[in-house]
PDB file of N, CA and C in Angstrom:
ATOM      1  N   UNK Q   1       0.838  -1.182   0.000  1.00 46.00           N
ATOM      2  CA  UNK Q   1       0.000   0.000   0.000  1.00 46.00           C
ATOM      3  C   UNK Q   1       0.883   1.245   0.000  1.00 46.00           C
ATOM      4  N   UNK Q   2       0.434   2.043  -0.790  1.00 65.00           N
ATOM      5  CA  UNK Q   2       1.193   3.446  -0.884  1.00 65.00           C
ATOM      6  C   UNK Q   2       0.566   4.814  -0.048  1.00 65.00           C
ATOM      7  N   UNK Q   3       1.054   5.295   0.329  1.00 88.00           N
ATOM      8  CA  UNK Q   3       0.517   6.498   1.490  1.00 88.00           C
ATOM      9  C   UNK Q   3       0.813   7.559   0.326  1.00 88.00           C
ATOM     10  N   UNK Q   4      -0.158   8.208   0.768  1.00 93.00           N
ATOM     11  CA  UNK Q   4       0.210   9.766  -0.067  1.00 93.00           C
ATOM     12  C   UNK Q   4       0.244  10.920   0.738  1.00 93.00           C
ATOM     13  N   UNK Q   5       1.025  11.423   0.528  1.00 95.00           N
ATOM     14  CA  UNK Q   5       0.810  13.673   1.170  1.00 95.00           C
ATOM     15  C   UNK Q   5      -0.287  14.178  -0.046  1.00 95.00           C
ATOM     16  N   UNK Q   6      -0.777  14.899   0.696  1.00 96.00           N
ATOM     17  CA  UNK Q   6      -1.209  16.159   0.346  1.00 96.00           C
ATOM     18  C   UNK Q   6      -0.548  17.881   0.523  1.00 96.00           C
ATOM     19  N   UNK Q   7       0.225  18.629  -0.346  1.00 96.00           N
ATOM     20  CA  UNK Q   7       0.847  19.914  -0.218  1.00 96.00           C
ATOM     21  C   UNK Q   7      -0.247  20.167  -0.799  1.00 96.00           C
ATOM     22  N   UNK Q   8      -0.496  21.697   0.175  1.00 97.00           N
ATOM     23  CA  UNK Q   8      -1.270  23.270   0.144  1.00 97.00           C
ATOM     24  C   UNK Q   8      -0.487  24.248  -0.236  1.00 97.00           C
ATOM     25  N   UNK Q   9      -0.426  24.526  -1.666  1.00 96.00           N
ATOM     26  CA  UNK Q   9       0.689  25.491  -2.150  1.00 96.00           C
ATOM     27  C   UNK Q   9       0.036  26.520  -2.931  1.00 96.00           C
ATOM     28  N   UNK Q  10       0.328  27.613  -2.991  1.00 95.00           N
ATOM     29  CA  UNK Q  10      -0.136  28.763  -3.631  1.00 95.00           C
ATOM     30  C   UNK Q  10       1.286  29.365  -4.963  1.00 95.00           C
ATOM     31  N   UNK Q  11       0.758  30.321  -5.570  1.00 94.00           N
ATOM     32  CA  UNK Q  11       1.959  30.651  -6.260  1.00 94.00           C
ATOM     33  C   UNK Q  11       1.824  32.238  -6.504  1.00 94.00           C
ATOM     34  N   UNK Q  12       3.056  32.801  -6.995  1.00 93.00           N
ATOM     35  CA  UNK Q  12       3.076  34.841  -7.007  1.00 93.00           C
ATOM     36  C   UNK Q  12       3.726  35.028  -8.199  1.00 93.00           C
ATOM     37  N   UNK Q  13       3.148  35.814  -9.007  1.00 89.00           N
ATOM     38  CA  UNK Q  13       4.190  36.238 -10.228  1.00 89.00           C
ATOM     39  C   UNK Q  13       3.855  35.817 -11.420  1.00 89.00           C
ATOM     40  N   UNK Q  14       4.335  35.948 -12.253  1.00 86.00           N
ATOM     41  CA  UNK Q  14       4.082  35.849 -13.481  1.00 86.00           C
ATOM     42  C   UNK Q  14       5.278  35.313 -14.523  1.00 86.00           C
ATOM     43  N   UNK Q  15       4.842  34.143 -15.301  1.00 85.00           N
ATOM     44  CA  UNK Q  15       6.097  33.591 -16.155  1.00 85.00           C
ATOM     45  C   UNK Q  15       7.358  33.603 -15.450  1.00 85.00           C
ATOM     46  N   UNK Q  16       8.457  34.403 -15.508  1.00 86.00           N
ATOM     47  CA  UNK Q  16      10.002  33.368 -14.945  1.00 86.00           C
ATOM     48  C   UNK Q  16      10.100  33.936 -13.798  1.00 86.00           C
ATOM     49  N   UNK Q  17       9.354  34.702 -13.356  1.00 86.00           N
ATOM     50  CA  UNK Q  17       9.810  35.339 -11.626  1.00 86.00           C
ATOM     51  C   UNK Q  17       8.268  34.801 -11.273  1.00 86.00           C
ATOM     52  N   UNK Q  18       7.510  33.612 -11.403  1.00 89.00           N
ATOM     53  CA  UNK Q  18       6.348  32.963 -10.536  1.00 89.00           C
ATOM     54  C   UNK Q  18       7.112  32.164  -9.655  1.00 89.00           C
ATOM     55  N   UNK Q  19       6.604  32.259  -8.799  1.00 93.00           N
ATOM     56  CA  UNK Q  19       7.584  31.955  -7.047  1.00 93.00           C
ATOM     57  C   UNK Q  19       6.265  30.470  -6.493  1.00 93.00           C
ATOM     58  N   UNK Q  20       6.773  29.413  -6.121  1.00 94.00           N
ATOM     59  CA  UNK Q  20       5.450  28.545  -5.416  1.00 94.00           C
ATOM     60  C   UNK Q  20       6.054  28.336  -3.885  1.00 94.00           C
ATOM     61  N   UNK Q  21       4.689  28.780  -3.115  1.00 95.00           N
ATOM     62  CA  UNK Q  21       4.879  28.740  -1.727  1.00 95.00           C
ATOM     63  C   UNK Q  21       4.580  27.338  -1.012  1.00 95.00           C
ATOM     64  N   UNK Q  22       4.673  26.611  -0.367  1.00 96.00           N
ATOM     65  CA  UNK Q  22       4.528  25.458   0.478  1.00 96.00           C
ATOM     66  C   UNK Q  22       3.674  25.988   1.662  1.00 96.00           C
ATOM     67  N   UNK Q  23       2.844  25.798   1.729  1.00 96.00           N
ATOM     68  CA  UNK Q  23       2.205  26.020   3.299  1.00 96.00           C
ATOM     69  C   UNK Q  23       2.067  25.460   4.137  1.00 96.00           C
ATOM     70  N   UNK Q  24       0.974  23.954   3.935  1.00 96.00           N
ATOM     71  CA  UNK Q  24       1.489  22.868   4.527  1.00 96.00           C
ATOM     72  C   UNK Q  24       1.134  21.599   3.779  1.00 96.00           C
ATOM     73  N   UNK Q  25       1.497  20.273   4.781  1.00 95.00           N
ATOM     74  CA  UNK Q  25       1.122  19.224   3.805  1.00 95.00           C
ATOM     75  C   UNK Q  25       0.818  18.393   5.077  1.00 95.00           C
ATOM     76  N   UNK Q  26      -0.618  17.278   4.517  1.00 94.00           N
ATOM     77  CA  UNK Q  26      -1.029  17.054   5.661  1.00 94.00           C
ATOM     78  C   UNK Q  26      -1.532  15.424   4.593  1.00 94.00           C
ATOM     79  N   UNK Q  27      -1.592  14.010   5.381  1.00 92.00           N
ATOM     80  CA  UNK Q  27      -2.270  13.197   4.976  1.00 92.00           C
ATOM     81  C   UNK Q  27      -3.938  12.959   4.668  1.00 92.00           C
ATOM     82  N   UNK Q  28      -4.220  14.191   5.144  1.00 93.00           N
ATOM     83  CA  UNK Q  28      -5.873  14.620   4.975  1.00 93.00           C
ATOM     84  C   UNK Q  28      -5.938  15.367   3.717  1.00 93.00           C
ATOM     85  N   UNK Q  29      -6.711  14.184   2.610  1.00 93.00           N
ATOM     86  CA  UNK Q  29      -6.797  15.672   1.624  1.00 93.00           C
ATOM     87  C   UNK Q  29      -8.287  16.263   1.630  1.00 93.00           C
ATOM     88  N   UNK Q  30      -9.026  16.231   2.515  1.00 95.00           N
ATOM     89  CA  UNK Q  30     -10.071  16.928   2.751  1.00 95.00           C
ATOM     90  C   UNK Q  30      -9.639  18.300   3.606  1.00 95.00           C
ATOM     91  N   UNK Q  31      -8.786  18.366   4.426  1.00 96.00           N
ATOM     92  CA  UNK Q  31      -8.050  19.681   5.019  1.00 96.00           C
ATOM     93  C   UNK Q  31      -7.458  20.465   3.986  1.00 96.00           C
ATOM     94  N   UNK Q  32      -6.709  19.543   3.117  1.00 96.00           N
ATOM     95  CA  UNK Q  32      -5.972  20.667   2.092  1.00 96.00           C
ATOM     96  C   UNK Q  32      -6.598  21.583   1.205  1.00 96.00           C
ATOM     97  N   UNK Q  33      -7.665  20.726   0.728  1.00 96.00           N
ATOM     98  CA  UNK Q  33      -8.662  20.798  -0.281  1.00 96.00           C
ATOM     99  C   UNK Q  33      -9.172  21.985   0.195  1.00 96.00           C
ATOM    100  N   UNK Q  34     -10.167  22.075   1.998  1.00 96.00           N
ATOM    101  CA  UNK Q  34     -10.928  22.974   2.334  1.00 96.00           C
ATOM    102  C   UNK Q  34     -10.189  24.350   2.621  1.00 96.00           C
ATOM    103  N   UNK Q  35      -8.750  24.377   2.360  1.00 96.00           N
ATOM    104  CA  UNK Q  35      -8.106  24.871   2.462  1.00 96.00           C
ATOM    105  C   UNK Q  35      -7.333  26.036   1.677  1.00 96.00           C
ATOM    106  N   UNK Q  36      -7.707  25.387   0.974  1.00 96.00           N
ATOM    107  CA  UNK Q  36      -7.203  26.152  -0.519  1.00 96.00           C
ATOM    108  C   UNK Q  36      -8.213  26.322  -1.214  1.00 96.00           C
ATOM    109  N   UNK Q  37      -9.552  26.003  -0.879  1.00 97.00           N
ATOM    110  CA  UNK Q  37     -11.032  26.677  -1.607  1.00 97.00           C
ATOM    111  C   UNK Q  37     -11.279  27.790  -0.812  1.00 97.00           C
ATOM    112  N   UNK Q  38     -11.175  27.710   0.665  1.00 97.00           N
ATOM    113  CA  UNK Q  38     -11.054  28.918   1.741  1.00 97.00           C
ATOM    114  C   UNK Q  38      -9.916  30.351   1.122  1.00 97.00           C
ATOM    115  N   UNK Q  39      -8.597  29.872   0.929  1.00 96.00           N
ATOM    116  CA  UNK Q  39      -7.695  31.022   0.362  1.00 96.00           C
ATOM    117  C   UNK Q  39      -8.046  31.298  -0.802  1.00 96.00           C
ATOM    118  N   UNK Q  40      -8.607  30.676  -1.884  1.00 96.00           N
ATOM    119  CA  UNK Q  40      -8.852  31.361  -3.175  1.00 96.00           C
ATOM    120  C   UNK Q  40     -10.248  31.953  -3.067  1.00 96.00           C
ATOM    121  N   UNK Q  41     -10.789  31.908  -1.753  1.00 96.00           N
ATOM    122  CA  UNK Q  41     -12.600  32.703  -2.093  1.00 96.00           C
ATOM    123  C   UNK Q  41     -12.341  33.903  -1.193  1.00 96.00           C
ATOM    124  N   UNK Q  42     -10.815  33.705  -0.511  1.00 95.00           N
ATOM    125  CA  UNK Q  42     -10.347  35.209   0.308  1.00 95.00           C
ATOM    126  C   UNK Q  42      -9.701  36.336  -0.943  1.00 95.00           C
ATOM    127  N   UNK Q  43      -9.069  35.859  -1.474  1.00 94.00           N
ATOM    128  CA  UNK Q  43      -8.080  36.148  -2.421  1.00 94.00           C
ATOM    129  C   UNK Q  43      -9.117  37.201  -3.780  1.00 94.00           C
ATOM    130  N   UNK Q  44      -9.983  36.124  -4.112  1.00 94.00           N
ATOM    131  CA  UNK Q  44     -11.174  36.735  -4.559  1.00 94.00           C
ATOM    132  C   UNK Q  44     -12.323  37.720  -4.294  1.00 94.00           C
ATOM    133  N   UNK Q  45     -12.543  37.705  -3.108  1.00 95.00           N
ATOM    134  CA  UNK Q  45     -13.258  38.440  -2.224  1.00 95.00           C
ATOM    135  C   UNK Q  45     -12.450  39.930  -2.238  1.00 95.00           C
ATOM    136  N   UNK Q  46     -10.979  40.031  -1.868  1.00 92.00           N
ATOM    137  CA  UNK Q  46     -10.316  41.138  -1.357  1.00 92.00           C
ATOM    138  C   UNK Q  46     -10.099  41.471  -2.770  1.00 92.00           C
ATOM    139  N   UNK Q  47      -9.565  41.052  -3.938  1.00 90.00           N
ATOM    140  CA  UNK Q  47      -9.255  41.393  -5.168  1.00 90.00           C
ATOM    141  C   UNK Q  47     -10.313  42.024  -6.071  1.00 90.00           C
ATOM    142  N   UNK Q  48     -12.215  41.705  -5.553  1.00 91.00           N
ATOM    143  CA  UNK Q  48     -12.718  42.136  -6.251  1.00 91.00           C
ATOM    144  C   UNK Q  48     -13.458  43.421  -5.391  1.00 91.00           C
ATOM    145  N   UNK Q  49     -12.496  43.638  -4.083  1.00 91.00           N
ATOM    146  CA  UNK Q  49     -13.018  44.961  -3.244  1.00 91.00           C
ATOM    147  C   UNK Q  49     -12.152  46.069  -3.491  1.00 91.00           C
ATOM    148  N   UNK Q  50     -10.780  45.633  -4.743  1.00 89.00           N
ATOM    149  CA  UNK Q  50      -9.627  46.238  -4.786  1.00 89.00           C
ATOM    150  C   UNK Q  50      -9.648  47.296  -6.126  1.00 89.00           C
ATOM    151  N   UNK Q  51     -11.180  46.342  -6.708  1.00 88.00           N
ATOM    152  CA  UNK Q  51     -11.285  46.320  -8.446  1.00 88.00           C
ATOM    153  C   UNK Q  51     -11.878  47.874  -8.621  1.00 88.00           C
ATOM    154  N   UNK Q  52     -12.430  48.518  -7.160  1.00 89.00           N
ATOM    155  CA  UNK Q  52     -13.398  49.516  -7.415  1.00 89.00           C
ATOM    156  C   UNK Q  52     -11.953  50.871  -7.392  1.00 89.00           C
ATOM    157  N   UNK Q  53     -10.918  50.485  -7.113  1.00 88.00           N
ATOM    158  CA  UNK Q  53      -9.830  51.446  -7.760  1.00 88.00           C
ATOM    159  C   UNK Q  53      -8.953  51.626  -8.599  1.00 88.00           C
ATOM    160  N   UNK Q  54      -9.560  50.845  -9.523  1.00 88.00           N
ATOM    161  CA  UNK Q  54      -9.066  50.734 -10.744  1.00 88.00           C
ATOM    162  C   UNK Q  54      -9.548  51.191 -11.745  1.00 88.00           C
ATOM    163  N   UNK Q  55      -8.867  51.613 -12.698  1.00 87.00           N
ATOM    164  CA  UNK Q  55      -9.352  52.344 -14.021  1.00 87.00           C
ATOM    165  C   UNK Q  55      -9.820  51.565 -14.771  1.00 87.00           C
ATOM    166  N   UNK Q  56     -10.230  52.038 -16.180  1.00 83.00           N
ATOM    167  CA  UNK Q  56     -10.612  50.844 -16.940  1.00 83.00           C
ATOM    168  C   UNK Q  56      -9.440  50.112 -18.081  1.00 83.00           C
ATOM    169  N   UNK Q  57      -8.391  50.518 -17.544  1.00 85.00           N
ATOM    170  CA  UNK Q  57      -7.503  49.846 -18.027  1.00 85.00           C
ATOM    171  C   UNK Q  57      -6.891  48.392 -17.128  1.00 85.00           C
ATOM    172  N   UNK Q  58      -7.167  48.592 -15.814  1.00 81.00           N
ATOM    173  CA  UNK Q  58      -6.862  47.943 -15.204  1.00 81.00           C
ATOM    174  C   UNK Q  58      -5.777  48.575 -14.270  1.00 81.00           C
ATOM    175  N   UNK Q  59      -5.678  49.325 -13.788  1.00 88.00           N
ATOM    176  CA  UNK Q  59      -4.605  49.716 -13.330  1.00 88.00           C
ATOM    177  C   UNK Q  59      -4.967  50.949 -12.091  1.00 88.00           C
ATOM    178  N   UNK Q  60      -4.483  50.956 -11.304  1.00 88.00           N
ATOM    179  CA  UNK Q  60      -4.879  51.697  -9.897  1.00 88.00           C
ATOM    180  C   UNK Q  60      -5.196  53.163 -10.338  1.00 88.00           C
ATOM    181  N   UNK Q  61      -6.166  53.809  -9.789  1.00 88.00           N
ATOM    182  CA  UNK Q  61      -6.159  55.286 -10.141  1.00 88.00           C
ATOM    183  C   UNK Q  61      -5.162  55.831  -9.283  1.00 88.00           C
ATOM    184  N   UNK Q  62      -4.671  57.226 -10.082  1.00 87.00           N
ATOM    185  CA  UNK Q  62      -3.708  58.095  -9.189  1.00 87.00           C
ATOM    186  C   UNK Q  62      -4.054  58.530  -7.943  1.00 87.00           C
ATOM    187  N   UNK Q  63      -5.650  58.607  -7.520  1.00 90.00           N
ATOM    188  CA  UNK Q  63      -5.839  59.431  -5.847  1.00 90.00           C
ATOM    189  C   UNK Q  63      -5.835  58.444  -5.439  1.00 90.00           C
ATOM    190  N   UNK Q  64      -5.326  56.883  -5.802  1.00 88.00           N
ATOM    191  CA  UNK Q  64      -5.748  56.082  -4.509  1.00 88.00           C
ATOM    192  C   UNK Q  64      -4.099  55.370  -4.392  1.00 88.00           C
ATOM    193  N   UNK Q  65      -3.315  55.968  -5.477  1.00 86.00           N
ATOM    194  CA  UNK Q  65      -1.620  55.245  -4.935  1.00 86.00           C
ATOM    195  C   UNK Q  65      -1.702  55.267  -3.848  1.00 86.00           C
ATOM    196  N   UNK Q  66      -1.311  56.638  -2.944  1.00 89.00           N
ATOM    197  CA  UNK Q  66      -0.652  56.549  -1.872  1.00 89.00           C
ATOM    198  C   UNK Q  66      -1.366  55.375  -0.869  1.00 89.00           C
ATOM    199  N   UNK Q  67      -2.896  55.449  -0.821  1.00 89.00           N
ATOM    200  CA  UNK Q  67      -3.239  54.937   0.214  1.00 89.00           C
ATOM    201  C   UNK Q  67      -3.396  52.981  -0.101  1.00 89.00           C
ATOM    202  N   UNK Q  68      -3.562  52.837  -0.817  1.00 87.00           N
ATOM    203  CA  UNK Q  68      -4.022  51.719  -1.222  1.00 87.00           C
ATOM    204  C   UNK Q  68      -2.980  50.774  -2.402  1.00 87.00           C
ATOM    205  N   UNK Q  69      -2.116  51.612  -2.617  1.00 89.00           N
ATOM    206  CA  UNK Q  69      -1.322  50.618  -4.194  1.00 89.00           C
ATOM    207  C   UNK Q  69      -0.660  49.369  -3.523  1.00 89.00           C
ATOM    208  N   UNK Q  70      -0.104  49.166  -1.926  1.00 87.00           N
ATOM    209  CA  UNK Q  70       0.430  48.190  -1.493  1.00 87.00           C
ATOM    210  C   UNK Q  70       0.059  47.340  -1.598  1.00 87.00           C
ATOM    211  N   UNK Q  71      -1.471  47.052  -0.674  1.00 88.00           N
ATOM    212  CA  UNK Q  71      -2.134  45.666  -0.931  1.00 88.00           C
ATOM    213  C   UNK Q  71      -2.855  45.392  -2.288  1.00 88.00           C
ATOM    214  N   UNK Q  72      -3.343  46.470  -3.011  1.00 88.00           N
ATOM    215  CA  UNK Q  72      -3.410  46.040  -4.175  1.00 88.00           C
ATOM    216  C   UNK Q  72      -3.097  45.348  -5.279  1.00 88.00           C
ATOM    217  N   UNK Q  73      -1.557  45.915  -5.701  1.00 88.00           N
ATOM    218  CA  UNK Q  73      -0.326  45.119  -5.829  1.00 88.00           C
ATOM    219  C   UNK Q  73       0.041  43.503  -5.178  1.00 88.00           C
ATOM    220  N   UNK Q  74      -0.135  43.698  -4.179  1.00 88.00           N
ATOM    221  CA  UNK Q  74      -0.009  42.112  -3.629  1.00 88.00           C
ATOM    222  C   UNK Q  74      -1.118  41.636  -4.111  1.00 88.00           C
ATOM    223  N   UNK Q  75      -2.145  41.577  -3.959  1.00 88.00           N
ATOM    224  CA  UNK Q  75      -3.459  40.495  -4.659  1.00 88.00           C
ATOM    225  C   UNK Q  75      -3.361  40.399  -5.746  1.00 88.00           C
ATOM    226  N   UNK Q  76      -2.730  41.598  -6.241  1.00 88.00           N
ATOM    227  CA  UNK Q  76      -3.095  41.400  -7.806  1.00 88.00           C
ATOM    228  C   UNK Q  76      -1.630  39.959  -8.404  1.00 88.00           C
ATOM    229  N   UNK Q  77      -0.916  40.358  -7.579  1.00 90.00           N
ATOM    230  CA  UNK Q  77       0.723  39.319  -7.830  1.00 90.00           C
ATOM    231  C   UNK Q  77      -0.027  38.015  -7.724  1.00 90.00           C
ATOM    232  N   UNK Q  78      -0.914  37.562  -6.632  1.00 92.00           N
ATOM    233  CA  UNK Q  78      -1.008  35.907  -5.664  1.00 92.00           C
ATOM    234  C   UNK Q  78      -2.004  35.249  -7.123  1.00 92.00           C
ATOM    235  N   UNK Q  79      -1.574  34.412  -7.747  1.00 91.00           N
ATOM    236  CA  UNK Q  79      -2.182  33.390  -8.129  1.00 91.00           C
ATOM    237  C   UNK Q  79      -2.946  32.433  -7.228  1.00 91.00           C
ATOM    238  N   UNK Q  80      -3.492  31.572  -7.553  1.00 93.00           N
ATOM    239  CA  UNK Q  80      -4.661  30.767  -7.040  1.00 93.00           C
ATOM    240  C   UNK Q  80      -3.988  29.589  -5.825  1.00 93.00           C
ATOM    241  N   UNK Q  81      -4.662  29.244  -4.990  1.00 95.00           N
ATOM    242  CA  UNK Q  81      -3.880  28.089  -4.191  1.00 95.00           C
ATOM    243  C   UNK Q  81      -4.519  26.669  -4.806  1.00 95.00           C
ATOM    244  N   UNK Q  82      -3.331  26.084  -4.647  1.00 95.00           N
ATOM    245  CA  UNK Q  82      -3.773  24.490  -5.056  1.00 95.00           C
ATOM    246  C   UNK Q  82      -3.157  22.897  -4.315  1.00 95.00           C
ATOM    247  N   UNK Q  83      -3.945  21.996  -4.867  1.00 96.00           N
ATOM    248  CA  UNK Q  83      -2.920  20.921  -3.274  1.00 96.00           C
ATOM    249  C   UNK Q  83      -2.089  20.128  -4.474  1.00 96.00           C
ATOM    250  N   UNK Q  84      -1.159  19.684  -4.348  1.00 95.00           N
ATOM    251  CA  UNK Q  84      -0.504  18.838  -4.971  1.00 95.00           C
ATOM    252  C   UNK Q  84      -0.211  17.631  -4.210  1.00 95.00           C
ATOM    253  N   UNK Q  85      -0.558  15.946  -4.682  1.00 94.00           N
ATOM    254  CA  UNK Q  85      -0.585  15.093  -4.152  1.00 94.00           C
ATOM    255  C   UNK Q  85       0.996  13.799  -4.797  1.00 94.00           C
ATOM    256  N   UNK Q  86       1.467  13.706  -3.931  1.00 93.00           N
ATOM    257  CA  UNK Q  86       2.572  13.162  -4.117  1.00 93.00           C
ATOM    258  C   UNK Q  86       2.647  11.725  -2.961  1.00 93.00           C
ATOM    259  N   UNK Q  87       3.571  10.631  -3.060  1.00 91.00           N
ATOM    260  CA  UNK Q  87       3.752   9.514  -2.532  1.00 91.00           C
ATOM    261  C   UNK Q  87       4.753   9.605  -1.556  1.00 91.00           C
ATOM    262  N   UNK Q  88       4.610   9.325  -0.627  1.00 85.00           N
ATOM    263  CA  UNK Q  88       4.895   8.709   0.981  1.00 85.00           C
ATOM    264  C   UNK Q  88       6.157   7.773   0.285  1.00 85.00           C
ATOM    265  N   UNK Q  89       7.769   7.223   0.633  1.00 79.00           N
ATOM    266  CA  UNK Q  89       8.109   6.382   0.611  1.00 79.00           C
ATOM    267  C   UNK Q  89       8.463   5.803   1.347  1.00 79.00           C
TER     268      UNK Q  89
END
């Protein structure tokens, strides 16, 4: 019998500077799973509360740099989380 992990990994960036994070890895893939449907409906949630300062190009309006371009910028970087299932040896 073969045991498997479950990794909870997310990723940032785009083409050759996309970075993948490890979060955790657990023999439950019902934890990982609920886990990474939980971070991508946060991720989504904050990204589409981020959308109302944006132009229609996509891109932050000028009165809201100062206050807001930080976290913006970060959501807009985080790609989706996902579990990757690999074998126990």
């Amino acid at each position: 019998m073969k045991n498997k992990i479950y990794i909870a990994k997310y990723s940032k960036g785009r083409y050759e500077d996309e970075t993948e994070y490890i979060v955790f890895a657990s023999t439950n893939k019902s934890k990982v799973t609920k886990w990474c449907t939980k971070f991508n409906k946060m991720i989504k949630k904050w990204s589409d509360y981020y959308d109302k300062y944006e132009d229609d190009f996509g891109w932050i309006k000028d009165e809201y740099i100062t206050k807001h371009f930080g976290r913006w910028s970060w959501l807009r970087n985080i790609n989706e989380a996902y579990c990757e299932e690999t074998e126990i040896r």
